[in-house]
XYZ file of C-alpha atoms in Angstrom:
413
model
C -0.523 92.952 113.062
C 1.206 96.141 114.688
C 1.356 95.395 118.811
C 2.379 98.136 121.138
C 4.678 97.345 123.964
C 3.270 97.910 127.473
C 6.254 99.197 129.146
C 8.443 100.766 126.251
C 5.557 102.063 124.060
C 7.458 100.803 120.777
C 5.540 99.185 117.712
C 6.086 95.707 116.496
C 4.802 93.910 113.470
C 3.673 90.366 113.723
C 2.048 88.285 111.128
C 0.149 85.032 111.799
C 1.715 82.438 113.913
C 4.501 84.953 115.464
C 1.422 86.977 116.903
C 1.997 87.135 121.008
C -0.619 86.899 123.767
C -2.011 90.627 123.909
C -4.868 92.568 125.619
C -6.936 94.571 123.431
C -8.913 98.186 124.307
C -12.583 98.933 123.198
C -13.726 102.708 123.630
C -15.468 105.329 122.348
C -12.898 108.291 120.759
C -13.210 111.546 122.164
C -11.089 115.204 121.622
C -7.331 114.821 121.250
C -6.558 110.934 120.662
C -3.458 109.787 120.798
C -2.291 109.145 116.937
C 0.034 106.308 115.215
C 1.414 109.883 113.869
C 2.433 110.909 118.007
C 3.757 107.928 119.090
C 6.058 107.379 115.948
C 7.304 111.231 115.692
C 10.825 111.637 116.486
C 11.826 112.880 119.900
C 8.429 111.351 121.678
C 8.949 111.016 125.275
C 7.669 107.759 126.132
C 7.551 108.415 129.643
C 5.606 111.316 129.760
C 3.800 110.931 126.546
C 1.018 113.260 125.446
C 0.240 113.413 129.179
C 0.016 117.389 129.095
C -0.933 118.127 125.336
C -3.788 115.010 124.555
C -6.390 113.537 126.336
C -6.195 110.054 124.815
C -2.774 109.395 126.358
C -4.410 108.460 129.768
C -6.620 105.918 127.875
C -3.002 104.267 126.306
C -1.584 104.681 129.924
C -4.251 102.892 131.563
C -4.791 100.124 128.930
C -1.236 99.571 128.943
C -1.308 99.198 132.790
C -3.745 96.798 133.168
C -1.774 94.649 130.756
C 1.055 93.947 132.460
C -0.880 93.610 135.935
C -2.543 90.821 133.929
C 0.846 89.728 132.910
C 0.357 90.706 129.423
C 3.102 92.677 127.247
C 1.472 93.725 124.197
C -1.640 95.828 123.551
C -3.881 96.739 120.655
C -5.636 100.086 120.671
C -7.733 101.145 117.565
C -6.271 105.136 118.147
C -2.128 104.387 118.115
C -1.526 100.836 116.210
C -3.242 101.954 113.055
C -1.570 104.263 110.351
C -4.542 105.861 109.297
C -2.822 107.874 106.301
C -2.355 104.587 104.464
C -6.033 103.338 103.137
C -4.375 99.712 102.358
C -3.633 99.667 105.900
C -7.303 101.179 107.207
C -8.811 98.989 105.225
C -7.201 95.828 106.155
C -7.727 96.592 109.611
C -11.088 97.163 109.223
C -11.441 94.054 107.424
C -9.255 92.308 110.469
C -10.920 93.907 113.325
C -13.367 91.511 114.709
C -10.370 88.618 114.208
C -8.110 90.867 116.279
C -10.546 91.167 119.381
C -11.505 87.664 118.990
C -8.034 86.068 119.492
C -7.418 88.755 122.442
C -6.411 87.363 125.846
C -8.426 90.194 127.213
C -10.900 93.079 126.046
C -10.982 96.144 128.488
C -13.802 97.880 127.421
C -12.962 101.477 129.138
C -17.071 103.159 129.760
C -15.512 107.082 129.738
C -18.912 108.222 130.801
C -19.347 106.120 133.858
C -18.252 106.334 137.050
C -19.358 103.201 139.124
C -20.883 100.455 138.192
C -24.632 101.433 139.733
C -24.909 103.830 136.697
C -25.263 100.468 134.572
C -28.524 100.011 135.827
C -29.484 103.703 135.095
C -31.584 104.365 132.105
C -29.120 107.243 131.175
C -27.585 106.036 127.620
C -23.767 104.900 128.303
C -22.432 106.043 125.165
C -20.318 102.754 124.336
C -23.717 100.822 124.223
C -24.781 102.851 121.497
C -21.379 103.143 119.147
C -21.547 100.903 115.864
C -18.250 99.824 116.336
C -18.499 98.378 119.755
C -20.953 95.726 118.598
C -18.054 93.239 117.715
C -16.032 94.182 120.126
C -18.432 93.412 123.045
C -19.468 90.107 120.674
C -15.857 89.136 119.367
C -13.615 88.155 122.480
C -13.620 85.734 124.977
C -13.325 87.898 127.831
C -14.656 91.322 127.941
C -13.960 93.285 131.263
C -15.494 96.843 132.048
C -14.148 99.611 133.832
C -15.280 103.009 135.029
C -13.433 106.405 133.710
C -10.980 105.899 136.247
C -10.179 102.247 135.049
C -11.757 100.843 138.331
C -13.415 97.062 137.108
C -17.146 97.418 137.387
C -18.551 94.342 135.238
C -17.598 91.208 133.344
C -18.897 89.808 129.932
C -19.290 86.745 131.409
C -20.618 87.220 135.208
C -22.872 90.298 134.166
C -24.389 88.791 130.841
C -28.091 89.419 132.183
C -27.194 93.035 132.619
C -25.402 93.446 129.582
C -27.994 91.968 127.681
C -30.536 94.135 129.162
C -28.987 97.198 128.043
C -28.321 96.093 124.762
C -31.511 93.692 123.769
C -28.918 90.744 122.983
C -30.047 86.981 124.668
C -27.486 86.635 127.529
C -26.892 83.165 126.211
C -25.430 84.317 122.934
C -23.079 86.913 124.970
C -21.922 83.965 126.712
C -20.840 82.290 123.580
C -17.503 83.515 121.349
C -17.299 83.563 117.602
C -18.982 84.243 114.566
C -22.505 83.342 116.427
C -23.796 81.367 114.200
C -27.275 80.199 116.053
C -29.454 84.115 115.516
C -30.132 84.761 112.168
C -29.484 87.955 109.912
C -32.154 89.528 111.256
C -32.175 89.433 114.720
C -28.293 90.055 114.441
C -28.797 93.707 112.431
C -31.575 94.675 114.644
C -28.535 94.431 117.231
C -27.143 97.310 115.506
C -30.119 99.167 114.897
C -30.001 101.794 117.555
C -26.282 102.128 117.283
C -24.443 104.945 115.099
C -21.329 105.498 113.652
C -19.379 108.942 112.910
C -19.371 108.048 109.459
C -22.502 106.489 107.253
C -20.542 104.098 105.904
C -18.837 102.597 108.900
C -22.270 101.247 109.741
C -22.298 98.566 107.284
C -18.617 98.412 107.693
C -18.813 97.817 111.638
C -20.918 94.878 110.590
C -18.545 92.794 108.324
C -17.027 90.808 111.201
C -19.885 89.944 112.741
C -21.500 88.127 109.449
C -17.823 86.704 108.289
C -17.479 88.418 105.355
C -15.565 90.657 103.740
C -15.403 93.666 101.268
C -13.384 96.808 100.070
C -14.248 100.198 102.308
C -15.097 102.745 100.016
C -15.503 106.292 101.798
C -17.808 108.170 100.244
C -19.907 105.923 98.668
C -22.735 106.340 101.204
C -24.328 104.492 104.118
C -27.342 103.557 101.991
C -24.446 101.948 99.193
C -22.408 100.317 101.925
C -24.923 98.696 103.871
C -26.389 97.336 100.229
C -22.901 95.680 99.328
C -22.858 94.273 103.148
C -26.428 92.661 102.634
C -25.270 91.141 99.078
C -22.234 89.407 100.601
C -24.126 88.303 103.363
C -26.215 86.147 100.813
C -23.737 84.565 99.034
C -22.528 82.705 102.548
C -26.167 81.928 103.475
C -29.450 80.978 102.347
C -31.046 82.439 105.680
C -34.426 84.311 104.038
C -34.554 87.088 106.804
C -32.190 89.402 105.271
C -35.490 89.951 103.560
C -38.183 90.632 106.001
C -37.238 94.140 107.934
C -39.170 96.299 108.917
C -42.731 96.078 111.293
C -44.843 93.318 111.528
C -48.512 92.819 111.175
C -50.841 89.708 111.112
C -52.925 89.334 107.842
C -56.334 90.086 108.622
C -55.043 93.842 109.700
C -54.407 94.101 105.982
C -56.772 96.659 104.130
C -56.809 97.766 101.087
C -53.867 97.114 98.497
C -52.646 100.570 96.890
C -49.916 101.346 95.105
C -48.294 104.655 95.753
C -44.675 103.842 97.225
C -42.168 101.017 96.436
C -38.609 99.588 97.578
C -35.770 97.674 97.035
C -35.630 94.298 98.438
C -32.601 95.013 100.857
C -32.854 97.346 103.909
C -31.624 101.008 103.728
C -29.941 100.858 107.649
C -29.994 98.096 110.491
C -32.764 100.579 111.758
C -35.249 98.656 109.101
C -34.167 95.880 111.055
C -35.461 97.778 114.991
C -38.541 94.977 115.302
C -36.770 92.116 113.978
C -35.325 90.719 117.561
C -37.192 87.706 117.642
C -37.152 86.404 114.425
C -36.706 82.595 114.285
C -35.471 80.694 110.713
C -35.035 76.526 110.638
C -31.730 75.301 111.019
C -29.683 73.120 108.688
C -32.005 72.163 105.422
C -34.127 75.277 105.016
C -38.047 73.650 104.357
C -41.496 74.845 104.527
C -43.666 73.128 106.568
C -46.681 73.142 105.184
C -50.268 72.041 107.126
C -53.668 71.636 105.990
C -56.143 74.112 106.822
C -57.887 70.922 109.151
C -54.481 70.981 111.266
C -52.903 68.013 109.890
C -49.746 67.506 108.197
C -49.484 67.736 104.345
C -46.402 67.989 102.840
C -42.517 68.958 103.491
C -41.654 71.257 101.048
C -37.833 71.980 100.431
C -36.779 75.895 99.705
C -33.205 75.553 99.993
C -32.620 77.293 96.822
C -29.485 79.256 96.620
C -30.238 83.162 95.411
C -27.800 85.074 93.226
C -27.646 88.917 92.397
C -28.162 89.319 88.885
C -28.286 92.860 86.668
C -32.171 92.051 87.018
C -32.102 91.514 90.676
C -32.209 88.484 93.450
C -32.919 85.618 91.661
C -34.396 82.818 94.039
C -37.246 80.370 94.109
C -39.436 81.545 96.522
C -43.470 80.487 97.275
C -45.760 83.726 95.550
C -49.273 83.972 96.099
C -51.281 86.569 93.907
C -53.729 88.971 95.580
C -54.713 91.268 92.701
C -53.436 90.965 88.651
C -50.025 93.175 90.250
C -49.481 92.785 94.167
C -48.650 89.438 95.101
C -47.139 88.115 98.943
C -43.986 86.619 98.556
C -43.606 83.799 101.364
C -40.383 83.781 103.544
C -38.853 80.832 105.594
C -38.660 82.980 108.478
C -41.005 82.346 111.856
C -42.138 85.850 113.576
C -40.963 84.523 116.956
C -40.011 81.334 118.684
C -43.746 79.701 118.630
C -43.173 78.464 114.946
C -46.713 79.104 114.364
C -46.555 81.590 111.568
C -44.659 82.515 108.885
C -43.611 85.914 106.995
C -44.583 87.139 103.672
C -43.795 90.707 101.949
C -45.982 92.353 99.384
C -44.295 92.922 96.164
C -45.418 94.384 92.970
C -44.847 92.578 89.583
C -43.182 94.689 86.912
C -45.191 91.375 84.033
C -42.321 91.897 81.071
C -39.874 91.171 82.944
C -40.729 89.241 85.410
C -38.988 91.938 88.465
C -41.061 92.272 91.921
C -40.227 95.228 93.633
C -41.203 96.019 97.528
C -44.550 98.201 98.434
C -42.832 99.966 101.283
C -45.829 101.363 102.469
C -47.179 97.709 103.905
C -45.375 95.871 107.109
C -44.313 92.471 107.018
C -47.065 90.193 107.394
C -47.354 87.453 109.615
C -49.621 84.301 108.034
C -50.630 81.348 110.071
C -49.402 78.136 109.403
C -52.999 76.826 109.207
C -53.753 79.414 106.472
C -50.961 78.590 104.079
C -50.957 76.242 101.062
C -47.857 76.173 98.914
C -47.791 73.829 95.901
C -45.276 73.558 93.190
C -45.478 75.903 89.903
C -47.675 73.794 87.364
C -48.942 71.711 90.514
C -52.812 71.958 91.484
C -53.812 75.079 92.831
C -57.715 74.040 94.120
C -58.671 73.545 97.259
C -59.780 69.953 98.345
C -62.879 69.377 99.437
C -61.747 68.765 102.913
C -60.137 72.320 102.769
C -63.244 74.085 101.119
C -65.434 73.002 103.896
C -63.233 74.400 106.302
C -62.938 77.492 104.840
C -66.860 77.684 104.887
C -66.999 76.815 108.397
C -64.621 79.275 109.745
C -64.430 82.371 107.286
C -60.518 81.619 107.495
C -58.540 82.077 104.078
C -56.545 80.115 102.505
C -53.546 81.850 100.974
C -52.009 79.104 98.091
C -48.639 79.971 97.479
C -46.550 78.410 93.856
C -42.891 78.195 94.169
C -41.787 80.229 91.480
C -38.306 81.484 90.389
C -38.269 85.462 90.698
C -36.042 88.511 90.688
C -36.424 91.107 93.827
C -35.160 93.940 92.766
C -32.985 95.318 94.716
């Protein structure tokens, strides 16, 4: 890791252990940073800087200030301690970034567009609420302290986390907590990101690794649509959490009309925008199970579903609960709850390619929300009748029963 002094401006490598105590700057770039290129180039006053030719020199100043009033001799700022004409070295910092801000004594996140702290409670967008990038870094660190344009302190992490999680629709209680976050699920964790953008496509998927804790090559000008796919593919080979699946709006099932097929999808979201109405998604914790009740209320069986999935060259392969609603569409069931009642679960409709065995998303449909009472799963080759018990219930209250058979199938993706 390459530290900047706070008083003589020179670069320093450290690696692992050797790593000092530092403070660490989150921003938003603007015209005429200062470079790893200005600093380094021979004859650079280190007094004066880039004070009268750059712009970004006040924001190296000022973070470098703060430091050492916090007692604090090293800095990282994303502008000056990267090389950016090596790709190794881009690359590894990208793949290091949300480690970095984590093990930070302090995060100064410097608001350039803000000049007191009432404007927080403006509905004006501040622009570092809506950057990709400074999603981990207000996640990542311990402490996260925010100043105006003129580096006066207008908010804390910590003291302001109702504030800060009004502005950007994340629970104060997980602000409050530092790490990887482990307690929100996939989904409500990219629709975090989903009104955020980044200069490049593909740094929106990149912007992302930390949070998730994985990791993967950057590959410029693959795309934003490529990038985020690769993201969503390592995500589920470290989890078996199902909502990586379920994007997009939500409707209960008796809105549903008429099944058509004109438009289909793959299996994985596009953007963390697919992801905009997926805030309060709940999924079970530790053994992931379906629980199952009888359309009379009363418990009827515990159903286990924690089957790992694997991509394959025809798709996701996983065991998931199908039911079939005409001889192509069928709803594929989801161990994901809508919101925090737990009285509902999610189910997509996919189409079945029947030679080989491939469902593939209708995109035109939202994600449908089925209530527990109205769900039946049994096993594949298990009894797929009603009882009598749930036939007269049916008859008595026009509800349907949807019976789902776990089934091993490939989403394509």
């Amino acid at each position: 890791m390459r530290l900047l002094h706070a008083k003589t401006k020179e670069f320093q490598e450290f690696f692992d252990t050797q790593i000092p105590p530092y403070a660490i700057l989150s921003h938003t770039w603007g015209e005429q940073e200062a470079t790893f290129e200005d600093i380094r180039r021979p004859g650079f006053d280190r007094k004066l800087g880039l004070r009268k030719r750059k712009l970004g020199w006040s924001k190296i100043h000022g973070c470098c200030h703060q430091a050492l009033a916090d007692g604090l001799d090293w800095v990282w700022i994303d502008t000056c301690n990267i090389d950016k004409s090596s790709s190794a070295e881009l690359s590894e910092a990208i793949n290091s970034m949300f480690n970095w801000y984590s093990d930070a004594e302090k995060c100064y996140a410097l608001l350039s567009d803000v000049c007191d702290r009432d404007e927080l409670y403006s509905k004006r967008p501040i622009r570092w609420f809506t950057r990709g990038w400074t999603l981990q870094e207000l996640l990542a660190p311990r402490e996260v302290i925010f100043y105006s344009r003129d580096w006066h302190q207008i908010a804390t992490k910590l003291a302001d986390a109702d504030l800060i999680g009004s502005i950007t629709g994340i629970n104060p209680g997980t602000l409050v907590r530092q790490g990887r976050l482990l307690a929100p699920c996939t989904a409500v964790k990219m629709s975090w990101a989903a009104q955020r953008s980044t200069s490049r496509s593909e740094d929106l998927a990149y912007c992302l690794m930390g949070l998730f804790d994985v990791n993967m090559p950057t590959l410029y000008g693959e795309g934003g649509v490529k990038a985020f796919r690769r993201l969503q593919e390592e995500i589920i080979k470290k989890t078996d959490d199902q909502s990586v699946f379920v994007w997009g709006k939500q409707k209960m099932i008796r809105e549903l009309g008429l099944i058509t097929h004109i438009y289909s999808c793959k299996a994985f979201a596009s953007t963390p925008g697919d992801f905009r109405e997926c805030g309060a998604i709940k999924v079970p914790h530790g053994d992931v199970t379906f629980f199952s009740r009888s359309p009379l209320g009363k418990p009827r069986e515990l159903i286990e579903t924690n089957t790992h999935h694997f991509v394959t060259n025809r798709g996701i392969s996983i065991k998931l609960p199908i039911c079939q609603m005409d001889p192509f569409t069928y709803l594929v069931l989801f161990n994901c709850f809508p919101n925090r009642d737990l009285e509902s679960l999610l189910a997509v409709l996919y189409r079945k390619d029947s030679q080989y065995n491939i469902y593939t998303r209708l995109d035109e449909y939202p994600v449908l929300q089925i209530p527990e009472d109205q769900i039946r799963v049994v096993e594949e080759g298990g009894n797929q009748k009603a009882t009598s018990e749930e036939t007269e219930k049916v008859l008595w209250s026009s509800t349907r029963i949807y019976t789902f058979v776990k089934t091993t199938v490939y989403l394509r993706i």
